[in-house]
Coordinates of N, CA, C and O in Angstrom, one line a residue:
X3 N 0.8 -1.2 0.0 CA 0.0 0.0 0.0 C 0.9 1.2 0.0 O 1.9 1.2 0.7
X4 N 0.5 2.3 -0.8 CA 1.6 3.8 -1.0 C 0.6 4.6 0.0 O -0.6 4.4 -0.1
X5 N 1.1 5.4 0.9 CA 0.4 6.4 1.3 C 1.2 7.8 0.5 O 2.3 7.9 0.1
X6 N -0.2 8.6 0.6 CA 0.3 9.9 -0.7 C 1.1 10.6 0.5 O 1.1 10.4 1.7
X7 N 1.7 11.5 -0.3 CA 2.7 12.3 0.1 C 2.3 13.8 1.1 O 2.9 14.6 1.6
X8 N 1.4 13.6 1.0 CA 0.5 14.7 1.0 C -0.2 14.2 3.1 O -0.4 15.2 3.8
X9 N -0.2 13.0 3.6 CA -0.4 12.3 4.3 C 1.0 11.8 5.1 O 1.1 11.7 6.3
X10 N 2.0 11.5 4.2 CA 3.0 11.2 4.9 C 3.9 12.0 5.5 O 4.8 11.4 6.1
X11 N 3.9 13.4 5.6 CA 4.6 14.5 5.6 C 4.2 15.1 7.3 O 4.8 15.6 8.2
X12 N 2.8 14.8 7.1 CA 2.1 15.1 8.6 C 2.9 14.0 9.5 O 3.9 14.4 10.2
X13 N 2.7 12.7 9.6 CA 3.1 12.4 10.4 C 4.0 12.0 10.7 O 4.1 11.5 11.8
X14 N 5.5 12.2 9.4 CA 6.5 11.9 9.7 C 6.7 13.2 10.6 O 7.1 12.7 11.6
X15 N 6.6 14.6 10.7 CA 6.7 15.5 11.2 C 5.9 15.3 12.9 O 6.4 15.7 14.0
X16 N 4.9 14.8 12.8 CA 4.8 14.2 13.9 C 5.7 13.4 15.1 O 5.8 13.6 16.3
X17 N 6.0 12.7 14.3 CA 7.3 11.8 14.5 C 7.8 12.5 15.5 O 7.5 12.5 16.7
X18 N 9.0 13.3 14.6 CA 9.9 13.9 15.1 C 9.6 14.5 16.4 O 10.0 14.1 17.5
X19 N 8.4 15.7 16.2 CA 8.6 16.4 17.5 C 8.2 15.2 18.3 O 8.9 15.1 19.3
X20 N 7.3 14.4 18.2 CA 7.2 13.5 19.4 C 8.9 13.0 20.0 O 9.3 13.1 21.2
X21 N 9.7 12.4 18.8 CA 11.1 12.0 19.4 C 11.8 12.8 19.8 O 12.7 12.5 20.6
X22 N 11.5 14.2 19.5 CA 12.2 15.4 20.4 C 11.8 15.6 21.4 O 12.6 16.3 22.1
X23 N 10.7 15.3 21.8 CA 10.2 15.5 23.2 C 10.6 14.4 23.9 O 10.8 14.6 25.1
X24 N 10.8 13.5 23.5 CA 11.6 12.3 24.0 C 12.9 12.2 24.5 O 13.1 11.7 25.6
X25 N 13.7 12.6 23.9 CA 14.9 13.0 23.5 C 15.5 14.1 24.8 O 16.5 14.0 25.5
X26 N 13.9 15.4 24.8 CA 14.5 16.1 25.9 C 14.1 15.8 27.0 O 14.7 16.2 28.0
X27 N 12.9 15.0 27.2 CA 12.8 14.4 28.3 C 13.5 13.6 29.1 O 13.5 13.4 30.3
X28 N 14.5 12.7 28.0 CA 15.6 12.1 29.0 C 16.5 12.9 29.1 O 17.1 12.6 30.1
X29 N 16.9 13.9 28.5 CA 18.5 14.7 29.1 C 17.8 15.6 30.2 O 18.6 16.3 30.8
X30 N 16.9 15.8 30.5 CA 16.3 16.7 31.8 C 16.5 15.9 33.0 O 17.0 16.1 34.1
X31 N 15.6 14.5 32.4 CA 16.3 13.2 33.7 C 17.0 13.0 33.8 O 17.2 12.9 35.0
X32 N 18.2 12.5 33.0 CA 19.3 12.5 33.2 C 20.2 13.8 33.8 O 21.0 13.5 34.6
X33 N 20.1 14.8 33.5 CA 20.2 15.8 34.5 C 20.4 15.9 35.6 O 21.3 16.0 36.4
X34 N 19.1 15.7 35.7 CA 18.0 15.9 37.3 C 18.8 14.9 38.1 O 19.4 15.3 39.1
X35 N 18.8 13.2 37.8 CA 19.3 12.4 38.1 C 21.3 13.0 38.7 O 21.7 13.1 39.8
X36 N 21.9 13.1 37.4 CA 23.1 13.9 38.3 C 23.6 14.8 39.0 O 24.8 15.0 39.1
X37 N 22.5 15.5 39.4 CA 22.7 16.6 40.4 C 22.2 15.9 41.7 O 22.7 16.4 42.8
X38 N 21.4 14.8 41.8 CA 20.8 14.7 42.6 C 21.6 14.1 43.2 O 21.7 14.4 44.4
X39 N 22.6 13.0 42.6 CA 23.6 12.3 43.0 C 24.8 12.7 43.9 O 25.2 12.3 44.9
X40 N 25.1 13.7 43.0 CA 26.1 14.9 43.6 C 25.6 15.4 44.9 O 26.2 15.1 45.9
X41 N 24.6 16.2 44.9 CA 23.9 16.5 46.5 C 23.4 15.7 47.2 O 23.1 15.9 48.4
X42 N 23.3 14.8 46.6 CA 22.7 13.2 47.3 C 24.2 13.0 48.4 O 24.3 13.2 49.6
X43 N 24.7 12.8 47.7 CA 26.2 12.1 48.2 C 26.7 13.2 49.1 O 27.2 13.1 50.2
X44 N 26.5 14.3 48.6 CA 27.2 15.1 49.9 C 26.4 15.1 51.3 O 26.8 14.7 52.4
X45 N 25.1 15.6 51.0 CA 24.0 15.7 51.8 C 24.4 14.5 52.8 O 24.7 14.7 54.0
X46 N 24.4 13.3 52.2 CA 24.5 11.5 53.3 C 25.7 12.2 54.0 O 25.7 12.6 55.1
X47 N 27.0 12.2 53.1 CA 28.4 12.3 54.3 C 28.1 13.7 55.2 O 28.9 13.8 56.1
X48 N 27.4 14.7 55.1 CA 27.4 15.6 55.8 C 26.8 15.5 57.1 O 27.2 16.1 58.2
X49 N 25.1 14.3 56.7 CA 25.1 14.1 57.8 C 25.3 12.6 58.7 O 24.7 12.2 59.6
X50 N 26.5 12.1 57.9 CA 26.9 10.9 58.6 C 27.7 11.8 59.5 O 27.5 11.5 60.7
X51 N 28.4 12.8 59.4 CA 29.2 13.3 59.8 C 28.9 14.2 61.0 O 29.6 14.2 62.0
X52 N 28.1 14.7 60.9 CA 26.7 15.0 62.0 C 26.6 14.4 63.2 O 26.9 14.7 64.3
X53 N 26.2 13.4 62.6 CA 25.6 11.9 63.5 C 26.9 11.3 64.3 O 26.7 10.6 65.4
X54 N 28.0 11.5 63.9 CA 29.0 11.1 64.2 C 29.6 12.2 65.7 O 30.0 11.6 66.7
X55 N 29.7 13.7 65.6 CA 29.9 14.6 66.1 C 28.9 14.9 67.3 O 29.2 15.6 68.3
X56 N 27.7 14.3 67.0 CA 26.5 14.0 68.4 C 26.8 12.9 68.9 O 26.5 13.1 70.1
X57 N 27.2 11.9 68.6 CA 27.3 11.1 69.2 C 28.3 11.1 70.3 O 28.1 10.7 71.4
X58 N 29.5 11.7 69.6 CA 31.0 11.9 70.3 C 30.6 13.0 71.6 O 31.1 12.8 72.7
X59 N 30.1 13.9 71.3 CA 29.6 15.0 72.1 C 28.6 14.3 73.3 O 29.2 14.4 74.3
X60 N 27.7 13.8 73.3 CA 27.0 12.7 74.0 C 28.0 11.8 74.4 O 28.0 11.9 75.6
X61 N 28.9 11.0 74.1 CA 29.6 10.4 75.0 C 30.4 10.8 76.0 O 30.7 10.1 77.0
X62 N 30.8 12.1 75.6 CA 31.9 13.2 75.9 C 31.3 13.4 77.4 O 31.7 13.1 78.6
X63 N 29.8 14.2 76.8 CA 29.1 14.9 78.2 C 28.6 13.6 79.3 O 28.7 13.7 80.5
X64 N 28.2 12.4 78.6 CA 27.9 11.3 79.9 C 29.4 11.1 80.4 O 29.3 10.6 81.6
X65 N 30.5 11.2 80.1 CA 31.7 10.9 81.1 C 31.4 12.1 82.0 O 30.9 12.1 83.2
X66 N 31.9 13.2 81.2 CA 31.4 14.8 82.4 C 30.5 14.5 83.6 O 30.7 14.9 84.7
X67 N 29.6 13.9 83.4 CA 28.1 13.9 84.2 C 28.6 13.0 85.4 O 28.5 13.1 86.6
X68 N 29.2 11.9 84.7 CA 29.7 10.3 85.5 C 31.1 10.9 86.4 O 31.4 10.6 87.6
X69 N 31.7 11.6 85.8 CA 32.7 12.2 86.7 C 32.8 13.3 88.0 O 33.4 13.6 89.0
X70 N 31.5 13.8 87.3 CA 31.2 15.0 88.5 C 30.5 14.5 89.8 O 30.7 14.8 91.0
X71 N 29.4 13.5 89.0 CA 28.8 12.9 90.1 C 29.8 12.0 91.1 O 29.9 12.2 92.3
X72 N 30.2 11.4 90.6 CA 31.9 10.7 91.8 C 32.4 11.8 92.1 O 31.8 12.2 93.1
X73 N 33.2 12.6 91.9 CA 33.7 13.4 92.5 C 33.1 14.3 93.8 O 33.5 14.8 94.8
X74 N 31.9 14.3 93.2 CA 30.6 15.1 94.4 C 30.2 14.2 95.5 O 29.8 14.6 96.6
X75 N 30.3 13.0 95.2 CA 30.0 11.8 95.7 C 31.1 11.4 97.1 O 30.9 11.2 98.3
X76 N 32.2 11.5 96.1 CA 33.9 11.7 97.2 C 33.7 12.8 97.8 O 33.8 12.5 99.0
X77 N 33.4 14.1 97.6 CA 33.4 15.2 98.9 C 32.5 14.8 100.1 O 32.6 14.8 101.3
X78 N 31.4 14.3 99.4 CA 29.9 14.3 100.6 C 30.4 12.9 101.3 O 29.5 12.4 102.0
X79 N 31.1 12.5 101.3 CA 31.2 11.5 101.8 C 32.6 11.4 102.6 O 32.8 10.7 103.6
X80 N 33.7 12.3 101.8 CA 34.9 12.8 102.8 C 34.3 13.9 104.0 O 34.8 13.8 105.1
X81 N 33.1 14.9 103.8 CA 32.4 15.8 104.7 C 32.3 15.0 106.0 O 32.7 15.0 107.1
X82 N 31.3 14.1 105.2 CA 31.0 13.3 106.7 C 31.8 12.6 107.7 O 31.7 12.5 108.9
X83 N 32.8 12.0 106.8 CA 33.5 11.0 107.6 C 34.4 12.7 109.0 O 34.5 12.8 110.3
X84 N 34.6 13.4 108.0 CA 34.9 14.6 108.9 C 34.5 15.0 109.9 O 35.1 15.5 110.8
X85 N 33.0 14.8 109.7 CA 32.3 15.6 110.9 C 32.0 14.4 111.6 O 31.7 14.8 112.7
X86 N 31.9 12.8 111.6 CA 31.8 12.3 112.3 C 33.1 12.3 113.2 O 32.9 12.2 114.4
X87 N 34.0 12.3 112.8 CA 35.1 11.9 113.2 C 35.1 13.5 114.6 O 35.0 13.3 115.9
X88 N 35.3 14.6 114.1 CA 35.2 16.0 114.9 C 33.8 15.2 116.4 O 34.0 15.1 117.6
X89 N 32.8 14.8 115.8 CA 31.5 15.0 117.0 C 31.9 13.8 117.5 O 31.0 13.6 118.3
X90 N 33.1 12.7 117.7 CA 33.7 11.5 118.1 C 34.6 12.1 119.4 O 34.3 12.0 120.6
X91 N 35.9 12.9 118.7 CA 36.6 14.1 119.2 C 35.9 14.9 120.6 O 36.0 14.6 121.8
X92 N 35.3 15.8 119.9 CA 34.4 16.4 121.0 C 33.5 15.5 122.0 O 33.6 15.8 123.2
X93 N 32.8 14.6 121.8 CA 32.5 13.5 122.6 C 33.1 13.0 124.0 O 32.6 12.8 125.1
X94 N 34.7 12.8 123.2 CA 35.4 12.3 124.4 C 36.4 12.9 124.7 O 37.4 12.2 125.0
X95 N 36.5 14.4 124.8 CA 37.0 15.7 125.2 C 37.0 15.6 126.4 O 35.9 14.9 126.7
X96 N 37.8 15.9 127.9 CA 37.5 16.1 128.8 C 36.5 17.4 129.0 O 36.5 18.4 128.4
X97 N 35.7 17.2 129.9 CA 34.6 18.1 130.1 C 33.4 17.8 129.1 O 32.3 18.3 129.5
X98 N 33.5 17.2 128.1 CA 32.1 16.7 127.7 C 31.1 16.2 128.5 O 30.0 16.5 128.1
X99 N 31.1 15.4 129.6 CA 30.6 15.2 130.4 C 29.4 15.7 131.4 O 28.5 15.3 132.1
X100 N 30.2 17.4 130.7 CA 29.8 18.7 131.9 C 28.0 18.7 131.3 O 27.7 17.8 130.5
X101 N 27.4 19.2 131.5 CA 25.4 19.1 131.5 C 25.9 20.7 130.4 O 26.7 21.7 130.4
X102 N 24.8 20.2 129.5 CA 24.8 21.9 128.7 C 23.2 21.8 128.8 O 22.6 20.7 128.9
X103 N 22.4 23.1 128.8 CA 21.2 23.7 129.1 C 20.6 22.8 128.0 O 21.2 22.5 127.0
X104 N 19.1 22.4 128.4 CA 18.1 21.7 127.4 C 18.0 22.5 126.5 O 17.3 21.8 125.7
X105 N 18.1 23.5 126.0 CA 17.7 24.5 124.9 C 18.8 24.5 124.4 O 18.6 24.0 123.3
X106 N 20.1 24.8 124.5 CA 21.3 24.9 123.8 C 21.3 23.0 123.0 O 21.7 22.8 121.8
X107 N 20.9 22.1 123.8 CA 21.2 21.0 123.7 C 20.5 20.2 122.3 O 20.9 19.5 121.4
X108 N 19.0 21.1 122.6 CA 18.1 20.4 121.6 C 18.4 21.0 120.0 O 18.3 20.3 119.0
X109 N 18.8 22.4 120.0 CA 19.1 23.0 119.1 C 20.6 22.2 118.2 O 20.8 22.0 117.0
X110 N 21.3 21.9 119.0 CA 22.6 21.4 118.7 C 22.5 20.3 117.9 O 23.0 20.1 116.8
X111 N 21.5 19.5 118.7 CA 21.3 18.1 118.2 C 20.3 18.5 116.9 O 20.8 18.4 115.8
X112 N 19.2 18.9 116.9 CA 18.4 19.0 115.5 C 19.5 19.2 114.6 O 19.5 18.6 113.6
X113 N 20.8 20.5 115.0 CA 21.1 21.2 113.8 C 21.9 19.9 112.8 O 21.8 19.7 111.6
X114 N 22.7 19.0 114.1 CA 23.7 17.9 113.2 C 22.8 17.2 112.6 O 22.8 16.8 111.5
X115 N 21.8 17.0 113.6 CA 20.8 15.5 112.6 C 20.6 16.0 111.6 O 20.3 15.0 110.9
X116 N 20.5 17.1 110.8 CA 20.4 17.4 109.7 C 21.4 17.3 108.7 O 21.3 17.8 107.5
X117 N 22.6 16.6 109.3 CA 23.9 16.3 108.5 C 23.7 14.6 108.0 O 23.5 13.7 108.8
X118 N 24.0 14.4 106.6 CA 24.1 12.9 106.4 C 24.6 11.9 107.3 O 24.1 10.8 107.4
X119 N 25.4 12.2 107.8 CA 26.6 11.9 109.0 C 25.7 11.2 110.2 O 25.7 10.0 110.5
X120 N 25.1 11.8 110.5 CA 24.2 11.6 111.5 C 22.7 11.4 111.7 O 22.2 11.2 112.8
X121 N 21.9 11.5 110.4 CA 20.7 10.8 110.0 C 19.9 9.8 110.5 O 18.8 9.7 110.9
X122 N 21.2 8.7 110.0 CA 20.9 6.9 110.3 C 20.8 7.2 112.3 O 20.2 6.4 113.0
X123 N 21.2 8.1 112.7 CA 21.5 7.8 114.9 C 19.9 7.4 115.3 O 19.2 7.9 114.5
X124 N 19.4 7.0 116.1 CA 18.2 7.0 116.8 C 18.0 8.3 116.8 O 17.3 8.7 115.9
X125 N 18.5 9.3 118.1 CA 18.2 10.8 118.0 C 17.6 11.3 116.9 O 16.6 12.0 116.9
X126 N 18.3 11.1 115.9 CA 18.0 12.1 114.7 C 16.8 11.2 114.0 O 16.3 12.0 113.2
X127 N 16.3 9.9 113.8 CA 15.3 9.8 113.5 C 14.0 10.4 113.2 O 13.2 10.4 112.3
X128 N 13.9 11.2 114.7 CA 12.7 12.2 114.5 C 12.8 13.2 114.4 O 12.0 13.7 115.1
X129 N 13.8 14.3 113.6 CA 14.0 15.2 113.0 C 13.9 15.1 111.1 O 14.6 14.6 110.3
X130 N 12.9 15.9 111.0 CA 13.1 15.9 109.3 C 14.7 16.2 108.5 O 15.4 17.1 108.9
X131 N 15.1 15.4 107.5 CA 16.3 15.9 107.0 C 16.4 17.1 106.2 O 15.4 17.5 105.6
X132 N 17.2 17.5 106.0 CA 17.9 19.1 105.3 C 17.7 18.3 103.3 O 17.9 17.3 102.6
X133 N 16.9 19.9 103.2 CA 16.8 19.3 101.5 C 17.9 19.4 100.8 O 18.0 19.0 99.6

């Protein structure tokens, strides 16, 4: 079968712009596609990199936290052994013995029971502790 010439011209012309639109629709994707790659790839290592620098910073600060708290831990606990050791001292001072006034006495005693030191004593049982 001949198609006239007259008929073939339409749609060979057809054709084309159709294959041109073809044509530019893959180099747009393909484009698109390598840029994406490019910022793709940076964007990931930037924030692996990120992720890496929080992390380090977070382990950093839990040692900080873990070290302060021991260290705070060692004072409150050298404090005490201190003041126990001093209210041991004074105890068996000559003249401790001697009678001090019920009002000087009661005050004295509330004030220590308020010290970790002396918390656990019977006495200080019924005294609230220091916040």
């Amino acid at each position: 079968m001949i198609i006239p010439a007259s008929l073939a011209k339409p749609v060979f012309g057809l054709a084309r712009w159709i294959w041109g639109l073809i044509v530019l629709a893959v180099l747009v994707l393909l484009g698109w596609w390598v840029v994406a790659t490019l910022i793709g790839g940076s964007t990931a290592k930037t924030e692996a990199k990120l992720g890496s620098n929080q992390t380090k910073a977070a382990l950093e600060s839990g040692a900080d936290a873990v070290g302060t708290i021991g260290t705070q831990g060692a004072a409150e606990d050298t404090i005490d052994a201190t003041t126990s050791e001093n209210a041991n001292a004074i105890r068996s001072a000559p003249g401790a013995d001697t009678p001090v006034p019920a009002a000087v006495d009661a005050v004295g005693r509330e004030r220590l029971c308020k010290r970790a030191a002396y918390r656990v004593r019977p006495e200080c049982l019924q005294h609230a502790p220091a916040d």
